[in-house]
Coordinates of C-alpha atoms in Angstrom, one line a residue:
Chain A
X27 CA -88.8 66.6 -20.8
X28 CA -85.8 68.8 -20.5
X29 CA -86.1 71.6 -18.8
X30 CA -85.4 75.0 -20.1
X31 CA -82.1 76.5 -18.9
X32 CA -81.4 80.1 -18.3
X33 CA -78.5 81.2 -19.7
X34 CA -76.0 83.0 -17.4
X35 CA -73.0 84.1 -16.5
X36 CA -71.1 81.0 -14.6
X37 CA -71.1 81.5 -10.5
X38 CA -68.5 84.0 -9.2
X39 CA -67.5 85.5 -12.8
X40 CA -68.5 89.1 -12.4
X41 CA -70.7 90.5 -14.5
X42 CA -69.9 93.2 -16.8
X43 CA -71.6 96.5 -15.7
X44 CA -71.4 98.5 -18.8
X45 CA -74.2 96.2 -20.3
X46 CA -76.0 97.2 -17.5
X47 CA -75.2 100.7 -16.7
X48 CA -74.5 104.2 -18.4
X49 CA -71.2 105.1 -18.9
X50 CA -71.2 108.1 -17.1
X51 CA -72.5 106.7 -14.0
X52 CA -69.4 104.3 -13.7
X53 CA -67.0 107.0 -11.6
X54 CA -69.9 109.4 -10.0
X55 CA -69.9 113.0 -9.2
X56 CA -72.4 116.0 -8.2
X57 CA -71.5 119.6 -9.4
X58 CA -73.4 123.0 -8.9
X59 CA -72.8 126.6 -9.9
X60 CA -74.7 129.6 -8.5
X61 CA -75.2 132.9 -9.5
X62 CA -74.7 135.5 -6.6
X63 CA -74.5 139.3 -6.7
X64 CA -71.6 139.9 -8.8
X65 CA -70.1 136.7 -7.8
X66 CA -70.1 133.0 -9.0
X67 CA -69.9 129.9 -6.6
X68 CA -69.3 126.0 -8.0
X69 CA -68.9 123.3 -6.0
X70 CA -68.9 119.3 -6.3
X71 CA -68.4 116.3 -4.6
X72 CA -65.3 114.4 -3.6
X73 CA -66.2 110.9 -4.4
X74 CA -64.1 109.1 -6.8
X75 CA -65.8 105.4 -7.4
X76 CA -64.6 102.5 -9.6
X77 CA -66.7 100.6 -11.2
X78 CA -69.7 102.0 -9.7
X79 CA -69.8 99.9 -6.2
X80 CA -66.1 100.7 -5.1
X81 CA -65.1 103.9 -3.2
X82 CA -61.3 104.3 -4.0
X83 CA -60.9 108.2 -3.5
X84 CA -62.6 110.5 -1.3
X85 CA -60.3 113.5 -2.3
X86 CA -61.3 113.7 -5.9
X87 CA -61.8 117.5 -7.0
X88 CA -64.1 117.4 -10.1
X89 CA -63.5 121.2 -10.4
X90 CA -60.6 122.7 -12.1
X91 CA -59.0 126.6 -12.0
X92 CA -58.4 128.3 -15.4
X93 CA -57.6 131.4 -14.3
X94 CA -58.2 133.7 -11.7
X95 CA -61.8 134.4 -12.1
X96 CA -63.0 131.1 -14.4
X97 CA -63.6 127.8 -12.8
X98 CA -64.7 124.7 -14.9
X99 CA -66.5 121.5 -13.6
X100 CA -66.6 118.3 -15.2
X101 CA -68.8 115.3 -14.4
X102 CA -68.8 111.7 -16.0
X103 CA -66.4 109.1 -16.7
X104 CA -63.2 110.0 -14.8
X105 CA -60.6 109.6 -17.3
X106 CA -61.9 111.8 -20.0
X107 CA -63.1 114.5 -17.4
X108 CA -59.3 114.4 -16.3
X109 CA -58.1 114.7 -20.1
X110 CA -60.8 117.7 -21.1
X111 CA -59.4 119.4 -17.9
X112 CA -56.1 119.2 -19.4
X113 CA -57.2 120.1 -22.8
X114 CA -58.8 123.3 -22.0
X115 CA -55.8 124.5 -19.9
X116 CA -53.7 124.2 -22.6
X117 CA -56.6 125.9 -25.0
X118 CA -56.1 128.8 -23.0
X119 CA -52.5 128.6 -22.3
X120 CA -52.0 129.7 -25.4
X121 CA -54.8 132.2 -25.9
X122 CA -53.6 134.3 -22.8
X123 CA -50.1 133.9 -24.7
X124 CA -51.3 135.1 -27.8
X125 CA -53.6 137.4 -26.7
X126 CA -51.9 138.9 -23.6
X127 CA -55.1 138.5 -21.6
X128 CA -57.4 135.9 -19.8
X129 CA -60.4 134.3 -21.2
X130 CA -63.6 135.8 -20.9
X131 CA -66.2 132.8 -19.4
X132 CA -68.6 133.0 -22.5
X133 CA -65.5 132.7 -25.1
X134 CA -64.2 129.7 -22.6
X135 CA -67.6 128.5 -22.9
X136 CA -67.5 128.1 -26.3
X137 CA -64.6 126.1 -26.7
X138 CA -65.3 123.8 -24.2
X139 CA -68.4 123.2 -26.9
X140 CA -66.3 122.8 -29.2
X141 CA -63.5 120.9 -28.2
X142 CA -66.9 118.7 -27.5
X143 CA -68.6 118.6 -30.8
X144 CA -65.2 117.8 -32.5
X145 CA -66.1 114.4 -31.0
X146 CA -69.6 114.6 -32.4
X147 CA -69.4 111.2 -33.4
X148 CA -67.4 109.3 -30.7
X149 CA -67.7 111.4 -27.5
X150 CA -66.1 112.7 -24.5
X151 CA -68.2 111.3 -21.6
X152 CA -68.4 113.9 -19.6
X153 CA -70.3 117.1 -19.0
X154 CA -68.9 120.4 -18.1
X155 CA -70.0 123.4 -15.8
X156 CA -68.4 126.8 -16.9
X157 CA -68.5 129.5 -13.8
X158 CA -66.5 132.5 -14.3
X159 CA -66.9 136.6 -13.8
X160 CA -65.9 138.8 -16.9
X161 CA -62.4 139.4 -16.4
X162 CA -63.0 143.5 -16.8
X163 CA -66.8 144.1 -15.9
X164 CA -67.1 141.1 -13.5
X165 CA -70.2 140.4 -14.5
X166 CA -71.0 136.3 -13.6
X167 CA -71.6 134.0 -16.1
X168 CA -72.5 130.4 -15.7
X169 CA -73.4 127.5 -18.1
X170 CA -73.9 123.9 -18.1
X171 CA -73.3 121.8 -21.4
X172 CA -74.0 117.8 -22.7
X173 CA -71.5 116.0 -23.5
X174 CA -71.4 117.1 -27.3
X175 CA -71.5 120.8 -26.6
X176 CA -74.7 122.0 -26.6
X177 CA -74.9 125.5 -24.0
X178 CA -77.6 126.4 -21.7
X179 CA -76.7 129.8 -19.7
X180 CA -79.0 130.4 -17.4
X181 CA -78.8 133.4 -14.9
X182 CA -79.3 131.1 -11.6
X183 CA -77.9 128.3 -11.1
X184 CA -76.5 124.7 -13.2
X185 CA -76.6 121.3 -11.9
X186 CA -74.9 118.2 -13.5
X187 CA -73.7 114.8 -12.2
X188 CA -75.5 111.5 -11.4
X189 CA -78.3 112.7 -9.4
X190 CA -79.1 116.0 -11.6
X191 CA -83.4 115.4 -10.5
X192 CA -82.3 115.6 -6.5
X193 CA -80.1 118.5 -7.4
X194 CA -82.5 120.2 -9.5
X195 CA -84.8 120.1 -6.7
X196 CA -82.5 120.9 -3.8
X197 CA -81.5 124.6 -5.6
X198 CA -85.0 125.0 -7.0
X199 CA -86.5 125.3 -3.5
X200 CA -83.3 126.9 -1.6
X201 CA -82.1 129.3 -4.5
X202 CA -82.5 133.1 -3.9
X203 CA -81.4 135.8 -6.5
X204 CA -78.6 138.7 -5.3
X205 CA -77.2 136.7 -2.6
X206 CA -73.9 138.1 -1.8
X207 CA -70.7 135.5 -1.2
X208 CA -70.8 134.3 2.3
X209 CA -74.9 133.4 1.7
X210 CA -74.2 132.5 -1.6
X211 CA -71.7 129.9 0.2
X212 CA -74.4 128.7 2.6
X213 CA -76.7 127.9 0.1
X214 CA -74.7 126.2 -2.7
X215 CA -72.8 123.8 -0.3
X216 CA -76.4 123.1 1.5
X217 CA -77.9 122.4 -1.7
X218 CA -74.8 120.1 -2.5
X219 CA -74.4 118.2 0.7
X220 CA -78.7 117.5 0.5
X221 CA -78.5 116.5 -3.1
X222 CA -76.0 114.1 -3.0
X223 CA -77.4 112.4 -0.1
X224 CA -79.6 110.6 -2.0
X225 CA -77.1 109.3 -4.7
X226 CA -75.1 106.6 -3.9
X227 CA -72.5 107.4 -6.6
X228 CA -71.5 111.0 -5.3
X229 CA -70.9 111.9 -2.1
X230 CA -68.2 112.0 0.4
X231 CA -67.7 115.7 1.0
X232 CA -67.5 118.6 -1.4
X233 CA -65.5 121.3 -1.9
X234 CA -66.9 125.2 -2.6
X235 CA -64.9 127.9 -4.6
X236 CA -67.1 131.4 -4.3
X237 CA -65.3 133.9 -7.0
X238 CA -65.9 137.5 -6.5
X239 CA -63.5 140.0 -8.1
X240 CA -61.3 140.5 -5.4
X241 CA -61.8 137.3 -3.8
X242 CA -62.0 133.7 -4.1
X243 CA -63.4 131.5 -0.9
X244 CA -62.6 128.1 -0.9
X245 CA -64.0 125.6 1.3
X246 CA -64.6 121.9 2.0
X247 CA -67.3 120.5 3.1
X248 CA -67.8 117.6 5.6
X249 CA -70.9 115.3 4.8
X250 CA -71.9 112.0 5.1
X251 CA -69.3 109.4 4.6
X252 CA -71.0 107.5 2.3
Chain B
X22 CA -16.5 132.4 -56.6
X23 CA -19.0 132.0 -54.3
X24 CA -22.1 133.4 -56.5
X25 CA -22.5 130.0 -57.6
X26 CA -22.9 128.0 -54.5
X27 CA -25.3 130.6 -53.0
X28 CA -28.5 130.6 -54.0
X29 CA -29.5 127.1 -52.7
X30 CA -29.7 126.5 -49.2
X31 CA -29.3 123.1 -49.5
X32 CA -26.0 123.1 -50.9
X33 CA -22.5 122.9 -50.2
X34 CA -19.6 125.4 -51.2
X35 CA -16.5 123.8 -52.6
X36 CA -15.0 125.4 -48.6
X37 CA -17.9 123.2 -47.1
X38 CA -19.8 126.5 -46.2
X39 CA -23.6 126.9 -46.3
X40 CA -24.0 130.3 -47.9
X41 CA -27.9 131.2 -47.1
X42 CA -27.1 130.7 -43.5
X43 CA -24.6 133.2 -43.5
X44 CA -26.5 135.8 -45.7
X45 CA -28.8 135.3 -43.1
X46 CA -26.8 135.8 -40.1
X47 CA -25.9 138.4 -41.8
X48 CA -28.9 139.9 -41.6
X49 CA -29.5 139.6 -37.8
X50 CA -26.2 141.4 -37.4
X51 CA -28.1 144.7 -38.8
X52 CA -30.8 144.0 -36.4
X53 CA -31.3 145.7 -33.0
X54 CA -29.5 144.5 -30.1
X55 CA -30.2 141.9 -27.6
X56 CA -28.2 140.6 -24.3
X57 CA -29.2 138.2 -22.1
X58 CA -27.3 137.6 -18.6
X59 CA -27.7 134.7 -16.5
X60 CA -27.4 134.4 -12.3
X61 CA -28.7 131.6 -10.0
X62 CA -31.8 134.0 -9.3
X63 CA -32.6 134.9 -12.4
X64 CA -31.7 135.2 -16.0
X65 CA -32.3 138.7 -17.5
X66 CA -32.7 139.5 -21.2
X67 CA -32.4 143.4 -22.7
X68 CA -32.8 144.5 -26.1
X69 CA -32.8 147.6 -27.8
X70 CA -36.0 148.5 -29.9
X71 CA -35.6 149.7 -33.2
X72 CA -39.0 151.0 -34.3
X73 CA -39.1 154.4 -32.6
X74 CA -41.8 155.8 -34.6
X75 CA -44.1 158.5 -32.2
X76 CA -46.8 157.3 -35.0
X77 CA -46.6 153.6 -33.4
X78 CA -49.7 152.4 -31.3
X79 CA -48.4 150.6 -28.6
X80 CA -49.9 147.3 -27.9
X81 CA -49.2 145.0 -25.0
X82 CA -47.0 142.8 -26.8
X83 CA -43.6 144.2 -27.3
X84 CA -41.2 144.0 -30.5
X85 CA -38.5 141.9 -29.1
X86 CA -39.3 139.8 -26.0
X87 CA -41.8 137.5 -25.9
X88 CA -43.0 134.3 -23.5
X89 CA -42.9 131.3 -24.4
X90 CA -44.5 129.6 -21.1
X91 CA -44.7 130.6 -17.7
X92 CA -40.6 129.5 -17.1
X93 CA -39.4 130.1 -20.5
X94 CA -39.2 133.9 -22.2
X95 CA -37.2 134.5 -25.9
X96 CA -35.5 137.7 -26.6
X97 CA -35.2 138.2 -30.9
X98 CA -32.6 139.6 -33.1
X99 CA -33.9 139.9 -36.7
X100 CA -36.8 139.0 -38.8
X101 CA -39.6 139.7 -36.9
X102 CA -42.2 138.3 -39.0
X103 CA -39.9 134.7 -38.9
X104 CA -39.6 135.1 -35.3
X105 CA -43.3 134.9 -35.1
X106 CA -43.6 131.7 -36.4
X107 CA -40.8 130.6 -35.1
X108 CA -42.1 131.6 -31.3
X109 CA -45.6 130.3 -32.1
X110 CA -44.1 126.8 -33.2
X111 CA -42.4 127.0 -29.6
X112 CA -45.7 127.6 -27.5
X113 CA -47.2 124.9 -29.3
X114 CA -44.5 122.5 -28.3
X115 CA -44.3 123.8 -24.9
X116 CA -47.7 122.8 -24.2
X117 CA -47.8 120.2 -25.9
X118 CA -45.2 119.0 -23.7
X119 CA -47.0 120.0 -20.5
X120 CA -50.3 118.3 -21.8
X121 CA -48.1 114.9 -22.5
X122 CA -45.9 115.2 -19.3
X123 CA -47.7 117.1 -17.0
X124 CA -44.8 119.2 -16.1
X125 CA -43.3 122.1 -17.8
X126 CA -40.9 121.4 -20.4
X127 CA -37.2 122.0 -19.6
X128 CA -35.5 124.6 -21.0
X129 CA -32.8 122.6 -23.4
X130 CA -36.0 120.2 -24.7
X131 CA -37.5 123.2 -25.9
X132 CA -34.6 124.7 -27.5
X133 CA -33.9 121.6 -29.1
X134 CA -37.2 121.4 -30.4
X135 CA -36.9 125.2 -32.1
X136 CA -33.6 124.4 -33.3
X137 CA -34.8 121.0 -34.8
X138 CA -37.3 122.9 -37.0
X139 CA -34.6 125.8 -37.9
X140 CA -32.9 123.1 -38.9
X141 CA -35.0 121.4 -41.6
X142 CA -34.6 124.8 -43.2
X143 CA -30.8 124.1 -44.0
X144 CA -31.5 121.0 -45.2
X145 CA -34.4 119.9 -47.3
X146 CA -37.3 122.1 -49.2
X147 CA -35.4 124.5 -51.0
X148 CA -36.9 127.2 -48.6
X149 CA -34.6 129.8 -47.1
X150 CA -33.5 129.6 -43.6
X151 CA -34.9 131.8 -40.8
X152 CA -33.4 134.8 -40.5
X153 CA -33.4 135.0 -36.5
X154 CA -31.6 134.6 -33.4
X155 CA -33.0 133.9 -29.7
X156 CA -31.9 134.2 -26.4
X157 CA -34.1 131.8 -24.2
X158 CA -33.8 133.0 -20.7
X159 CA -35.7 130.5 -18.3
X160 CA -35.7 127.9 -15.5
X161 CA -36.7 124.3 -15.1
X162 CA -36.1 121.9 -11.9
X163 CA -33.2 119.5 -13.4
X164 CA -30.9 122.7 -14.0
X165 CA -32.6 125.9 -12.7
X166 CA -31.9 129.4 -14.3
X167 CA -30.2 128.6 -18.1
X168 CA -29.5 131.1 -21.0
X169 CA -29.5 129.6 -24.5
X170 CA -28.7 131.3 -27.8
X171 CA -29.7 129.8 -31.0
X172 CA -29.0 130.8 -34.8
X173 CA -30.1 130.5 -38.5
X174 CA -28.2 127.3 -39.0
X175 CA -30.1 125.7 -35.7
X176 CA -26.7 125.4 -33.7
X177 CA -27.1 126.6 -30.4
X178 CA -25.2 126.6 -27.0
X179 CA -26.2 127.3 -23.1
X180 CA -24.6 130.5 -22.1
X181 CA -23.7 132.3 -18.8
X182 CA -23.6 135.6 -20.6
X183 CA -24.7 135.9 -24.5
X184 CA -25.3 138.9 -27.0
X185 CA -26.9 138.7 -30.3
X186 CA -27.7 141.4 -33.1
X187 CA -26.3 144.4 -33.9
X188 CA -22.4 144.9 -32.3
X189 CA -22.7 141.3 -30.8
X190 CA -19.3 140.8 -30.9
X191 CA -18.6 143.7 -29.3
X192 CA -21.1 143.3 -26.5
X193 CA -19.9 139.6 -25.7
X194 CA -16.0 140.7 -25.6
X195 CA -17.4 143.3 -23.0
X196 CA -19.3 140.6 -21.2
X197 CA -16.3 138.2 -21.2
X198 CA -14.9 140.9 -18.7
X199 CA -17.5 142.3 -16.7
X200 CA -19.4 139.2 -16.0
X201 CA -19.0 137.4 -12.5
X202 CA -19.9 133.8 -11.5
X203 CA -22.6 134.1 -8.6
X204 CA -23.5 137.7 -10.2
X205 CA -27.1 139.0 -8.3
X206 CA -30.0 140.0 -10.4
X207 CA -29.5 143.2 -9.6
X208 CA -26.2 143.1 -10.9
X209 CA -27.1 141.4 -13.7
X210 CA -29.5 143.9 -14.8
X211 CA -27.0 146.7 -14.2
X212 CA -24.6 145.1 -16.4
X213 CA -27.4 144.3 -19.0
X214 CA -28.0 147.9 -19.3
X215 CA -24.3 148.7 -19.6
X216 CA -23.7 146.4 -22.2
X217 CA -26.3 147.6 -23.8
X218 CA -25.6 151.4 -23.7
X219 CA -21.9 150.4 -24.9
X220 CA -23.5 148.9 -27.8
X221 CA -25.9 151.3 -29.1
X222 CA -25.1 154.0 -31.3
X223 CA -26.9 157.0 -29.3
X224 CA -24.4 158.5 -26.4
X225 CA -27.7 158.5 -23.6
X226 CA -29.6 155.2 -23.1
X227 CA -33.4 156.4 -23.1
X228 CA -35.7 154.2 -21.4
X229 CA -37.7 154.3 -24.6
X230 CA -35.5 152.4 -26.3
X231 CA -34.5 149.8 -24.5
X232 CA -36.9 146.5 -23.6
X233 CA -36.1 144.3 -20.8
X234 CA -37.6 140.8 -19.4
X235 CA -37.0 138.4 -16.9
X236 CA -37.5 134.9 -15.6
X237 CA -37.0 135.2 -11.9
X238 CA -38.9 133.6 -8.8
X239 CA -42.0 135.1 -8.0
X240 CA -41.5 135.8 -4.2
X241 CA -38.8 134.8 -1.4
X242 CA -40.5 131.8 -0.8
X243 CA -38.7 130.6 -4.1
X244 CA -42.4 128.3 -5.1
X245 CA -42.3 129.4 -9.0
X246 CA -40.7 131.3 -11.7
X247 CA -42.2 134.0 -13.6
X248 CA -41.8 135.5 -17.1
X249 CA -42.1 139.4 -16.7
X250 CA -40.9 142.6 -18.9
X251 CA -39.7 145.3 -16.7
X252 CA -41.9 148.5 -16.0
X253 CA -41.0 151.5 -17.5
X254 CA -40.2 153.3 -14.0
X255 CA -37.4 149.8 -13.1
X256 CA -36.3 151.0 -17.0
X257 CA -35.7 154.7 -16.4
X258 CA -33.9 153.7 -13.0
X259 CA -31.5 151.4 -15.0
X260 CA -30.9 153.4 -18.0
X261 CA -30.0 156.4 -15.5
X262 CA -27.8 154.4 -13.5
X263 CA -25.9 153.2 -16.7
X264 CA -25.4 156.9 -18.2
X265 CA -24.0 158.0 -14.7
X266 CA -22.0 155.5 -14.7
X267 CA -20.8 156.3 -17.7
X268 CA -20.6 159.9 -17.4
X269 CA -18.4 159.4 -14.4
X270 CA -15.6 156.7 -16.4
X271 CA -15.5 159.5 -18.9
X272 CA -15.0 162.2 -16.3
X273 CA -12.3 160.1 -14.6
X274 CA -10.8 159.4 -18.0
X275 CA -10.4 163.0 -18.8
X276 CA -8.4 163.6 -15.3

């Protein structure tokens, strides 16, 4: 009697993750933005991973600077967070030329949704975090979006990465409305560096940018090293 | 003679001239003034403003400068309404170009580009050609601070000194003699001014009616250019300068 043979992959080929995993837990990352009393703080993690189980960059900033007062974070597969980034500089490149002023963060916002729903049907595989202050009132303004668009403002705080449940939980307990920029700082990178602990994929350190109207604190953060 | 070879663009005189581009040069030669001067700090473009109107609402865009990117500002001399689509065309490309490359595109690419598309207009469609010139005053890393002029037939040239509009002729024969290689910015705002004063019609240059920009590092530490249009207060400072200056050469003249 022949005995039934499992079918698998020969010894030592490797085995192809994405029929395994998610796509937008192949690179890794951790982002949060906080509200704070009329200032915004967003901060993520530095890990850059290939592959899921190879560290190749511990230096990878997942945030990126629009302008002065409006930061945008971007989680998920590495490549297209890189290309949104570039997309949306050059969206509002040319809104500040035509319009002789910086984009307000709810207006930003909404094309960052939109540049994501033009890909309804073949996505971008990432999924932003917008954290900016009005440019004339200053009032903060955060949101966290899917990877087709859809907005959730919320008036405390966003989370989005690989480990959104540990992050979720981390700010849920240690968030406090009205905190002003240096505690606002305290709690956002605590909330970072105990989130990510339990991740694997996101880690490494983390970098914080605070953005008040008259000032911008920016600081990195020394965790675990792995 | 020449009524029958002008109405298409697209065609050939029997002298090998292309009549619509020259109607329409033509027709930036009644438009107001603009001079653009160019140093190794800085390249500085004036322009004299033609709508005076106290009716007008000023907005914070102004009538003849405009940026194109952060290293890269455009004076205009003629159809404004063309030179809008024209200068939109050229922030498209220009970030295009820094979305493909990464890096901002240099000075002469962009040019090109603009002049590409003015092109076209001389050759196929039927359509009339643009009926603007630009002085491009910027700076990228392979040839720092450059001064471009362009025209209806898409020619266009780099340029230590150029003038377009109204009395350009005029205005570049007095920049043949009063420009200096390794000019300072200073100096070549001064001489901007002048210029300009020399060829306007009124006998006092009034801050009001003049409009000047510049591409010039942002601090000593020489990191980046910027694209800025002068204050009004830096204006009045020139434009008084330039009439004393002139008042005193008439003075000495009469002696």
């Amino acid at each position: 009697v022949e005995a039934k043979r499992e079918s698998r992959p020969a010894r030592g080929a490797p085995q192809n993750p994405l029929l395994a995993m998610s796509i937008m837990s192949y690179n890794g990352a951790a982002i949060i933005a906080m509200v704070g009393k009329n200032c915004v703080a967003i901060a993520s993690d530095l890990r850059f991973g290939i592959n899921q189980q190879q560290t190749t960059a511990v230096d990878m900033k997942k945030i990126h600077k629009i302008h002065d007062h409006l930061y945008v974070g971007l989680s998920g597969l590495a490549t297209d967070q890189m290309t949104l980034a570039q997309k949306f500089k050059f969206r509002h490149n040319l809104y500040k030329l035509r319009e002789g002023r910086n984009m307000k963060p709810e207006t930003f916002a909404h094309v960052v949704s939109n540049v994501l729903y033009e890909k309804r049907f073949g996505p971008y595989y990432a999924e932003p975090v917008v954290a900016g202050l009005d440019p004339v009132t200053g009032e903060p303004f955060i949101t966290g979006m899917d990877l087709i668009g859809a907005m959730a403002p919320t008036t405390n705080f966003v989370v989005c990465g690989n480990n959104e449940e540990s992050l979720f939980g981390v700010c849920e307990s240690m968030y406090k409305e009205n905190l002003e920029p240096e505690e606002l700082f305290e709690v956002i990178a605590q909330c970072l560096l105990a989130g990510v602990n339990r991740d694997c994929l996101s880690g490494w350190g983390g970098v914080v940018h605070v953005i008040s109207k008259d000032k911008l604190i920016t600081r990195t953060l020394k965790g675990r090293m792995d | 003679m020449a009524r029958r070879y002008d109405s298409h663009t697209t065609t050939f005189s029997p002298e090998g001239r292309l009549f619509q581009v020259e109607y329409a040069m033509e027709a930036i030669s009644h438009a107001g003034a603009a001079v653009g001067v160019r140093t190794d700090e800085g390249v500085v473009l004036a322009a004299e403003k033609k709508i005076l109107s106290k009716l007008l609402e000023t907005s914070v865009a102004s009538e003849k400068m405009h940026k194109l990117d952060d290293h890269v500002g455009v004076a205009v001399a003629g159809i404004n309404s063309d030179a809008n689509i024209l200068i939109n065309s050229a922030r498209l490309s220009a970030q295009r170009y820094l979305m493909t490359y990464q890096e901002p595109v240099p000075m002469e690419q962009l040019v090109q580009t603009l002049c590409d598309q003015k092109q076209g207009y001389t050759q196929y469609g039927g359509l009339r050609p643009f009926g603007v010139s630009f002085l491009f005053g910027g700076w990228d890393k392979n040839c720092g601070f450059q001064l471009y002029q362009s025209d209806p037939s898409g020619n266009y040239a780099g340029w230590m000194a150029a003038a377009i509009g109204a009395n350009a002729t005029a205005a570049q024969a007095i920049l043949k003699t009063e420009y200096k290689e390794g000019m300072s910015l200073t100096d070549a705002r001064r001489l901007a001014t002048k210029v300009l004063k020399q060829t306007m019609d009124s006998t006092k240059l009034e801050a009001e009616k003049v409009e000047m920009a510049e591409v010039s590092w942002k601090s000593d530490a020489k990191q980046a250019v910027a694209y800025r249009v002068l204050k009004e207060t830096e204006l009045a400072e020139l434009c008084d300068q330039a009439n004393k200056e002139a008042e005193a050469k008439a003075a000495a003249g009469k002696k």
